[in-house]
């Protein structure tokens, strides 16, 4: 390879080839002079060049249980760095809203090479029939234009609507802007998902969910008992820190959980292990100890509750059905002693008594629970027992004392929002054939319309054409022809029984999806549409804990051909002749202006709200929006530059919150919203409500009943202690690698959190397993491969796996190499539409093949055996 | 090289021919890598044996081997043209487009940036160089400037401009543009293309893409040498003038 110039004379370029090639360009076969690059004018070239770096606040938009500030350093349209909250000094009263590893990895997904860049269609898809439907999830793909993609989708929608009507389109998502709602609607699905079995028991027994005090009041507590919570992983932002401050202020902290989890390691004085779905039994054992030793707050029970004992039963109820006599076993002959409880829940009788004694005697006590222990079959029995035992201690409506569920952004912190954005003015058209999902999610269903199939039945509904309908109270026929995941796309991965979901997807005549990466749902679609992330639009507002909200700005132009979700709805609507403005407003500046102009903050005296933002006529002119100048606390530009507004707090300020304080002071004048106006330990309204759903009956007082895929079913002979085919209980934990299914493609996070199966060390060694070994985990519903992490921190008989990993199903073996928990979870509908993610029994076997840690996998190309 | 043995005119003609070969090579490569090839181009390549005419096969084993592999694919009677084209098309989609993570992400920053992302420092650097020559990606700022096809197109334009400058006797301009191309090869293409080619060879399903990947790598190495020689020739010429 030298003397190339000399050789050029000898081996001159083949003239014939060269001439043919020149002809190709002029005949339009090949690209002419410009192809991918365009010529810009000499004057423009320097002008368009970098004008220095600027810091732009951007949103951290996932549903992770927290919200934090992110600020991106943008240079010449490129994000080169991300930082978090440094807008004010950090203090316990006025903490910074600093991001975790997920927020700090945000640009890994916004700018990941795996972003969806173009509309694509499955190669063997055919309009009308779906072509070779069985190839969904493994077909080849072809890039198509937006017009082609939208025309195809609109044509399929039209075909299905004309021939079968709106009951034949399944729209997986949560409504909002949806052109289908103007064309007759679509079938949707529902369930309580995160909040488990808390809504209905809370509503019927005490008038609503929640019930904990404000975070500053936690410092007045002497004992904090936490059920099923790991805020370090499931409540992003500051909740773990608030616990730490309460501990430093003198509270003893006890965690009750099958896993000595990272929050417990950092915070707990004691860890009380309990088996999944048996917390109700543990709580009954605690109640027995309190009653046996007469430690319950009888005055509180007599004044504020009904149904604790025979003397305080509501009119018309059988006095024998009271809680006290159930616990003592007066009529059923089974005293719910700590020994009785221990056999079920696995906690030692001694530890049950210790916990009970402390809960009854250390005051004030803050008793709180995440929703996780109720995400089980018959999860309502846990909620009943949790509230009842809490009330037995009398810790209600007092400083430092409370009983209630709290999780997500409200972990250890409840109360009205101190600052809140206004209404953007976006169009909202309800689905004409479906009731509002939020009603049933919140535990207040109505029979005016159907809600469609519950998540646990949605795949069966597609496959078998039937579902249990809340509206009619019976089975309803359904003929789904099309599944649309446009606008929201994680459902296939995030709903129980993923293998069945894949079958349902492969049955439909047409499946469409939109997303910014090819997650599990989009992978099984016929057509996928690329959408932008919130970093690629004018602005995005995120609600957060009560003290703050975030306003992120645009950091990047839309990547490649990615479009706004609402633009897609408008474009599809146009193909049916719908007025674009009736579907969605696409003017993001105006929407953002409305929301920010309407933002309010609490007044210093706590008496009400006032306008947050000052806006000048110049601001409005500069933005080019409709609006009027206004006075507020902070200027438009200052707020935009900061990206957040946080209300400073201090002990004794006017923004505190003691739950049920008014009720505690005067229960007659301030009754709670229940049928008796009191807390209802005996609650027939709850039993009636659960019966309405059609799957279970629930007694009006807390009782323990064995559940589907609970601990008892891990035994061949429970009494004799002989384990069965599926000897382990699976807990599906929130996992810091991602937020639900979001971020699972980020290699940084994969490396830090490896989606290992956590297992008790002795259990693992009994199976001949070593730390890091590949294992096959099988349930009655599916199987996954994972590497095992052996630890004494996991209770014997229990295994844990993080929810949200992207399934990677091998069609030949039926094994999911990605380790999605919904591959293992069965779809067993229960009570109020609870997804029983923590009632699932499994077996674990050593896997002969090698399974590389998944951060080393090429994305989506998995491993070698 | 021994310029002394050639008269000035012959030297210039040889340099111009070498430059023409470079322009052709970059032109062909940008066609292959900017986006999926259309059927008519594939048919043209096959029927007119254009790939066989790719220069420098004798100069680098990878080019020779790659051309053989690619032309064998094009010439093979085993598949109908539609089938063969279809495979090449799908191979391009899975290697370079998606919708799953592309198996050989064709962006410089996906290989050279600290976290293997798009729109990184490399993207900005490449953009700065494009701007200097009054170019930007057609879909700026929505697509990353450091895409393989765009970098090939940039080299194509600069090679063509340098050739024109040389032909017009504007040695100063030719020299400046050749230096820029040498730098672009050294600081960009030669740093990441070998890694990309490794991924293509690992993941491609067609001999067409495997072959062209080898040609790509081999050619960039040859071109680095070619530019060095051309620069020297131009410098000598300038001294003589």
Short mmCIF file of C-alpha atoms in Angstrom, two decimals, chain A residues 530-856:
data_model
loop_
_atom_site.label_atom_id
_atom_site.label_comp_id
_atom_site.label_asym_id
_atom_site.label_seq_id
_atom_site.Cartn_x
_atom_site.Cartn_y
_atom_site.Cartn_z
CA UNK A 530 -41.64 6.74 17.61
CA UNK A 531 -42.54 9.38 20.20
CA UNK A 532 -40.54 12.09 21.86
CA UNK A 533 -39.51 12.15 25.51
CA UNK A 534 -40.45 15.12 27.71
CA UNK A 535 -36.95 16.52 27.13
CA UNK A 536 -37.92 17.14 23.52
CA UNK A 537 -40.92 19.41 24.02
CA UNK A 538 -41.44 22.97 25.14
CA UNK A 539 -42.18 22.12 28.74
CA UNK A 540 -43.34 19.44 31.13
CA UNK A 541 -44.75 19.73 34.64
CA UNK A 542 -44.33 17.03 37.25
CA UNK A 543 -46.25 16.87 40.50
CA UNK A 544 -44.21 15.81 43.49
CA UNK A 545 -44.31 15.70 47.28
CA UNK A 546 -46.59 18.36 48.74
CA UNK A 547 -43.88 20.98 49.03
CA UNK A 548 -42.70 21.23 45.44
CA UNK A 549 -43.50 21.00 41.76
CA UNK A 550 -41.15 20.85 38.81
CA UNK A 551 -41.27 22.61 35.48
CA UNK A 552 -38.85 21.12 33.01
CA UNK A 553 -37.92 22.83 29.76
CA UNK A 554 -36.79 21.60 26.39
CA UNK A 555 -33.24 20.28 26.21
CA UNK A 556 -33.25 18.78 22.74
CA UNK A 557 -35.07 18.94 19.45
CA UNK A 558 -37.17 15.83 18.74
CA UNK A 559 -34.81 13.01 17.85
CA UNK A 560 -35.09 11.72 14.30
CA UNK A 561 -38.75 11.35 13.30
CA UNK A 562 -40.13 11.07 16.84
CA UNK A 563 -43.38 12.95 17.40
CA UNK A 564 -45.52 14.14 20.26
CA UNK A 565 -48.19 11.64 21.42
CA UNK A 566 -50.90 14.23 20.98
CA UNK A 567 -49.81 14.98 17.44
CA UNK A 568 -50.38 11.31 16.65
CA UNK A 569 -53.91 11.45 18.04
CA UNK A 570 -54.64 14.60 16.02
CA UNK A 571 -53.24 13.10 12.82
CA UNK A 572 -55.25 9.92 13.23
CA UNK A 573 -58.35 11.99 13.98
CA UNK A 574 -57.85 14.00 10.79
CA UNK A 575 -58.12 10.78 8.81
CA UNK A 576 -61.66 10.47 10.15
CA UNK A 577 -62.44 14.11 9.37
CA UNK A 578 -62.29 15.17 13.03
CA UNK A 579 -61.45 18.75 13.94
CA UNK A 580 -57.87 18.72 15.27
CA UNK A 581 -58.72 21.22 18.00
CA UNK A 582 -61.40 18.93 19.31
CA UNK A 583 -58.84 16.19 19.94
CA UNK A 584 -55.90 17.98 21.50
CA UNK A 585 -54.26 21.37 21.72
CA UNK A 586 -50.76 21.04 20.32
CA UNK A 587 -49.61 24.54 21.27
CA UNK A 588 -47.34 23.52 24.12
CA UNK A 589 -46.38 27.09 24.90
CA UNK A 590 -49.98 28.02 25.55
CA UNK A 591 -50.63 24.88 27.58
CA UNK A 592 -47.55 25.50 29.69
CA UNK A 593 -48.43 29.15 30.09
CA UNK A 594 -51.91 28.25 31.35
CA UNK A 595 -50.58 25.72 33.85
CA UNK A 596 -47.90 28.05 35.19
CA UNK A 597 -50.12 31.13 35.26
CA UNK A 598 -52.68 29.09 37.18
CA UNK A 599 -50.14 27.76 39.68
CA UNK A 600 -50.87 28.50 43.32
CA UNK A 601 -48.92 28.39 46.57
CA UNK A 602 -50.23 28.26 50.10
CA UNK A 603 -50.35 31.56 52.00
CA UNK A 604 -47.94 31.98 54.88
CA UNK A 605 -50.74 31.76 57.42
CA UNK A 606 -51.97 28.53 55.83
CA UNK A 607 -55.42 30.03 55.25
CA UNK A 608 -55.61 29.43 51.51
CA UNK A 609 -53.78 29.76 48.22
CA UNK A 610 -52.41 32.67 46.25
CA UNK A 611 -51.00 33.04 42.74
CA UNK A 612 -47.49 31.71 42.48
CA UNK A 613 -46.10 33.40 39.40
CA UNK A 614 -45.70 37.00 38.32
CA UNK A 615 -46.14 37.45 34.60
CA UNK A 616 -45.51 40.66 32.69
CA UNK A 617 -46.93 41.85 29.39
CA UNK A 618 -43.41 41.46 28.01
CA UNK A 619 -43.29 37.79 29.07
CA UNK A 620 -46.57 37.19 27.25
CA UNK A 621 -45.46 39.02 24.13
CA UNK A 622 -42.15 37.18 24.09
CA UNK A 623 -43.92 33.82 24.35
CA UNK A 624 -46.60 34.76 21.84
CA UNK A 625 -49.41 33.32 23.93
CA UNK A 626 -52.83 34.49 25.06
CA UNK A 627 -52.97 35.67 28.64
CA UNK A 628 -53.01 38.55 31.08
CA UNK A 629 -50.23 39.89 33.31
CA UNK A 630 -50.50 38.90 36.96
CA UNK A 631 -48.77 39.33 40.31
CA UNK A 632 -47.28 36.42 42.22
CA UNK A 633 -44.33 35.41 44.36
CA UNK A 634 -41.82 34.56 41.68
CA UNK A 635 -41.26 35.83 38.16
CA UNK A 636 -42.01 33.66 35.13
CA UNK A 637 -38.43 33.73 33.94
CA UNK A 638 -36.95 33.04 37.35
CA UNK A 639 -39.21 30.02 37.80
CA UNK A 640 -38.40 28.73 34.31
CA UNK A 641 -34.71 29.09 35.00
CA UNK A 642 -34.92 27.34 38.38
CA UNK A 643 -37.20 24.59 37.13
CA UNK A 644 -38.96 24.15 40.47
CA UNK A 645 -40.77 25.91 43.25
CA UNK A 646 -40.44 24.58 46.77
CA UNK A 647 -42.18 25.90 49.87
CA UNK A 648 -39.67 26.24 52.74
CA UNK A 649 -40.70 24.42 55.88
CA UNK A 650 -39.90 24.72 59.57
CA UNK A 651 -41.28 23.16 62.73
CA UNK A 652 -44.29 25.10 63.95
CA UNK A 653 -45.08 26.59 60.53
CA UNK A 654 -48.68 26.79 59.39
CA UNK A 655 -48.42 23.91 56.95
CA UNK A 656 -48.39 20.91 59.28
CA UNK A 657 -50.88 18.09 59.07
CA UNK A 658 -52.23 15.75 61.73
CA UNK A 659 -54.52 13.20 60.12
CA UNK A 660 -57.98 12.82 61.72
CA UNK A 661 -57.23 15.59 64.23
CA UNK A 662 -60.75 17.03 64.06
CA UNK A 663 -62.32 13.58 64.40
CA UNK A 664 -60.15 12.87 67.41
CA UNK A 665 -61.09 16.18 69.06
CA UNK A 666 -64.82 15.77 68.49
CA UNK A 667 -66.04 12.63 66.73
CA UNK A 668 -69.66 13.72 66.90
CA UNK A 669 -69.13 17.10 65.31
CA UNK A 670 -66.53 15.77 62.86
CA UNK A 671 -67.56 12.23 61.89
CA UNK A 672 -65.55 10.32 59.34
CA UNK A 673 -67.16 9.43 56.01
CA UNK A 674 -68.42 5.95 56.90
CA UNK A 675 -71.91 4.63 57.38
CA UNK A 676 -71.66 5.08 61.17
CA UNK A 677 -69.42 8.15 61.15
CA UNK A 678 -66.87 6.12 63.15
CA UNK A 679 -63.96 3.90 62.26
CA UNK A 680 -65.53 0.55 61.40
CA UNK A 681 -63.67 -2.51 62.56
CA UNK A 682 -66.89 -4.36 61.81
CA UNK A 683 -67.76 -3.05 58.37
CA UNK A 684 -70.66 -4.68 56.48
CA UNK A 685 -70.41 -1.96 53.80
CA UNK A 686 -66.97 -3.34 52.96
CA UNK A 687 -68.28 -6.89 52.62
CA UNK A 688 -71.10 -5.67 50.39
CA UNK A 689 -68.74 -3.64 48.23
CA UNK A 690 -66.39 -6.56 47.67
CA UNK A 691 -69.27 -8.84 46.78
CA UNK A 692 -70.32 -6.36 44.08
CA UNK A 693 -67.09 -7.01 42.20
CA UNK A 694 -68.04 -10.65 41.91
CA UNK A 695 -64.87 -12.59 42.72
CA UNK A 696 -64.74 -13.02 46.50
CA UNK A 697 -66.63 -12.64 49.70
CA UNK A 698 -64.93 -10.81 52.54
CA UNK A 699 -66.02 -10.99 56.19
CA UNK A 700 -66.91 -7.65 57.80
CA UNK A 701 -64.10 -7.99 60.37
CA UNK A 702 -60.45 -8.76 59.73
CA UNK A 703 -59.86 -12.49 59.53
CA UNK A 704 -57.06 -14.55 58.11
CA UNK A 705 -57.98 -16.87 55.27
CA UNK A 706 -55.40 -18.86 53.29
CA UNK A 707 -55.12 -17.43 49.78
CA UNK A 708 -54.39 -18.64 46.25
CA UNK A 709 -50.65 -19.18 45.95
CA UNK A 710 -50.04 -18.21 49.56
CA UNK A 711 -47.67 -19.85 52.01
CA UNK A 712 -49.93 -22.84 52.66
CA UNK A 713 -49.75 -23.83 48.98
CA UNK A 714 -45.96 -23.99 49.13
CA UNK A 715 -46.45 -27.15 51.20
CA UNK A 716 -47.62 -30.56 50.14
CA UNK A 717 -48.67 -30.97 53.77
CA UNK A 718 -48.82 -27.71 55.64
CA UNK A 719 -49.57 -29.28 59.02
CA UNK A 720 -46.60 -31.63 58.80
CA UNK A 721 -44.36 -29.02 57.21
CA UNK A 722 -43.64 -30.99 54.03
CA UNK A 723 -42.85 -28.69 51.13
CA UNK A 724 -44.60 -29.09 47.78
CA UNK A 725 -43.78 -28.65 44.12
CA UNK A 726 -43.55 -24.85 44.37
CA UNK A 727 -41.86 -24.37 47.73
CA UNK A 728 -41.06 -20.65 47.54
CA UNK A 729 -43.14 -17.49 47.80
CA UNK A 730 -42.21 -14.79 45.34
CA UNK A 731 -42.23 -11.12 46.29
CA UNK A 732 -42.12 -8.70 43.37
CA UNK A 733 -40.22 -5.71 44.64
CA UNK A 734 -39.77 -2.20 43.31
CA UNK A 735 -36.24 -2.15 42.11
CA UNK A 736 -33.89 0.81 41.89
CA UNK A 737 -32.62 -0.21 38.47
CA UNK A 738 -35.71 1.32 36.88
CA UNK A 739 -39.12 2.81 37.48
CA UNK A 740 -41.57 0.03 36.68
CA UNK A 741 -40.66 -0.89 33.08
CA UNK A 742 -39.04 2.46 32.30
CA UNK A 743 -35.24 2.71 32.15
CA UNK A 744 -34.68 -1.04 32.05
CA UNK A 745 -32.67 -0.61 28.85
CA UNK A 746 -30.10 1.66 30.51
CA UNK A 747 -26.80 -0.20 30.82
CA UNK A 748 -25.52 1.93 33.71
CA UNK A 749 -28.48 0.90 35.77
CA UNK A 750 -28.23 -2.71 34.64
CA UNK A 751 -24.69 -2.80 35.86
CA UNK A 752 -25.53 -1.27 39.22
CA UNK A 753 -28.67 -3.39 39.76
CA UNK A 754 -28.49 -6.75 38.10
CA UNK A 755 -32.01 -8.10 38.32
CA UNK A 756 -30.82 -10.94 40.48
CA UNK A 757 -33.15 -13.36 42.22
CA UNK A 758 -32.69 -12.74 45.94
CA UNK A 759 -32.86 -15.92 47.97
CA UNK A 760 -32.11 -16.99 51.51
CA UNK A 761 -28.58 -18.31 51.78
CA UNK A 762 -29.51 -21.57 53.49
CA UNK A 763 -32.32 -22.22 51.03
CA UNK A 764 -29.93 -21.68 48.15
CA UNK A 765 -27.22 -23.87 49.57
CA UNK A 766 -29.76 -26.62 50.19
CA UNK A 767 -30.40 -26.53 46.44
CA UNK A 768 -26.69 -26.70 45.75
CA UNK A 769 -26.56 -23.10 44.57
CA UNK A 770 -23.70 -20.68 44.81
CA UNK A 771 -23.98 -16.91 44.74
CA UNK A 772 -24.24 -15.81 41.10
CA UNK A 773 -25.37 -19.17 39.71
CA UNK A 774 -27.89 -19.14 36.87
CA UNK A 775 -31.27 -20.44 38.00
CA UNK A 776 -34.56 -21.21 36.38
CA UNK A 777 -37.51 -19.90 38.36
CA UNK A 778 -40.85 -21.48 37.48
CA UNK A 779 -44.38 -20.78 38.63
CA UNK A 780 -47.61 -22.41 37.51
CA UNK A 781 -47.79 -19.68 34.85
CA UNK A 782 -44.31 -19.24 33.39
CA UNK A 783 -40.57 -19.47 33.85
CA UNK A 784 -37.66 -17.03 33.90
CA UNK A 785 -33.88 -17.29 34.02
CA UNK A 786 -31.87 -15.23 36.49
CA UNK A 787 -28.66 -15.23 38.44
CA UNK A 788 -29.21 -15.89 42.10
CA UNK A 789 -28.03 -13.68 44.95
CA UNK A 790 -27.86 -15.61 48.21
CA UNK A 791 -28.31 -13.59 51.36
CA UNK A 792 -29.27 -14.03 55.00
CA UNK A 793 -31.32 -10.88 54.57
CA UNK A 794 -34.09 -12.81 52.81
CA UNK A 795 -36.53 -14.81 54.91
CA UNK A 796 -36.37 -18.57 54.38
CA UNK A 797 -38.97 -19.82 51.91
CA UNK A 798 -39.11 -16.46 50.17
CA UNK A 799 -37.51 -15.24 46.93
CA UNK A 800 -37.54 -11.68 45.60
CA UNK A 801 -37.37 -10.37 42.07
CA UNK A 802 -37.63 -6.77 40.90
CA UNK A 803 -40.72 -5.94 38.86
CA UNK A 804 -40.47 -4.26 35.47
CA UNK A 805 -37.59 -6.05 33.74
CA UNK A 806 -38.22 -6.31 30.02
CA UNK A 807 -39.36 -9.79 29.16
CA UNK A 808 -37.33 -11.68 26.63
CA UNK A 809 -39.43 -14.66 25.79
CA UNK A 810 -37.96 -17.61 23.96
CA UNK A 811 -40.84 -18.97 21.90
CA UNK A 812 -39.27 -22.43 21.70
CA UNK A 813 -38.75 -23.01 25.41
CA UNK A 814 -41.30 -20.56 26.82
CA UNK A 815 -38.60 -19.24 29.11
CA UNK A 816 -38.23 -15.51 29.67
CA UNK A 817 -34.56 -14.67 29.87
CA UNK A 818 -35.23 -11.06 30.83
CA UNK A 819 -36.74 -12.01 34.18
CA UNK A 820 -40.08 -10.17 34.01
CA UNK A 821 -42.05 -10.88 37.17
CA UNK A 822 -45.29 -10.95 35.19
CA UNK A 823 -44.03 -14.02 33.39
CA UNK A 824 -44.31 -15.72 36.78
CA UNK A 825 -47.37 -13.96 38.18
CA UNK A 826 -50.70 -15.61 37.49
CA UNK A 827 -53.75 -13.60 36.52
CA UNK A 828 -56.13 -14.46 39.34
CA UNK A 829 -58.69 -11.68 39.77
CA UNK A 830 -59.57 -10.87 43.36
CA UNK A 831 -61.65 -8.59 45.59
CA UNK A 832 -61.64 -5.01 44.24
CA UNK A 833 -59.53 -5.65 41.15
CA UNK A 834 -56.26 -6.13 43.00
CA UNK A 835 -53.31 -7.49 41.07
CA UNK A 836 -51.96 -10.17 43.42
CA UNK A 837 -48.31 -9.65 42.57
CA UNK A 838 -47.14 -10.89 45.97
CA UNK A 839 -49.08 -14.13 45.93
CA UNK A 840 -47.16 -16.32 43.56
CA UNK A 841 -45.48 -19.61 44.40
CA UNK A 842 -42.41 -20.78 42.55
CA UNK A 843 -39.71 -23.39 42.36
CA UNK A 844 -36.04 -22.64 41.78
CA UNK A 845 -33.64 -24.95 39.93
CA UNK A 846 -30.03 -24.64 38.96
CA UNK A 847 -29.82 -23.81 35.28
CA UNK A 848 -27.21 -25.67 33.28
CA UNK A 849 -26.48 -22.89 30.83
CA UNK A 850 -24.49 -19.78 31.49
CA UNK A 851 -26.31 -16.52 32.06
CA UNK A 852 -24.15 -13.44 31.67
CA UNK A 853 -25.08 -10.41 33.83
CA UNK A 854 -27.47 -8.52 31.64
CA UNK A 855 -25.60 -5.23 31.52
CA UNK A 856 -23.14 -7.12 29.33
#
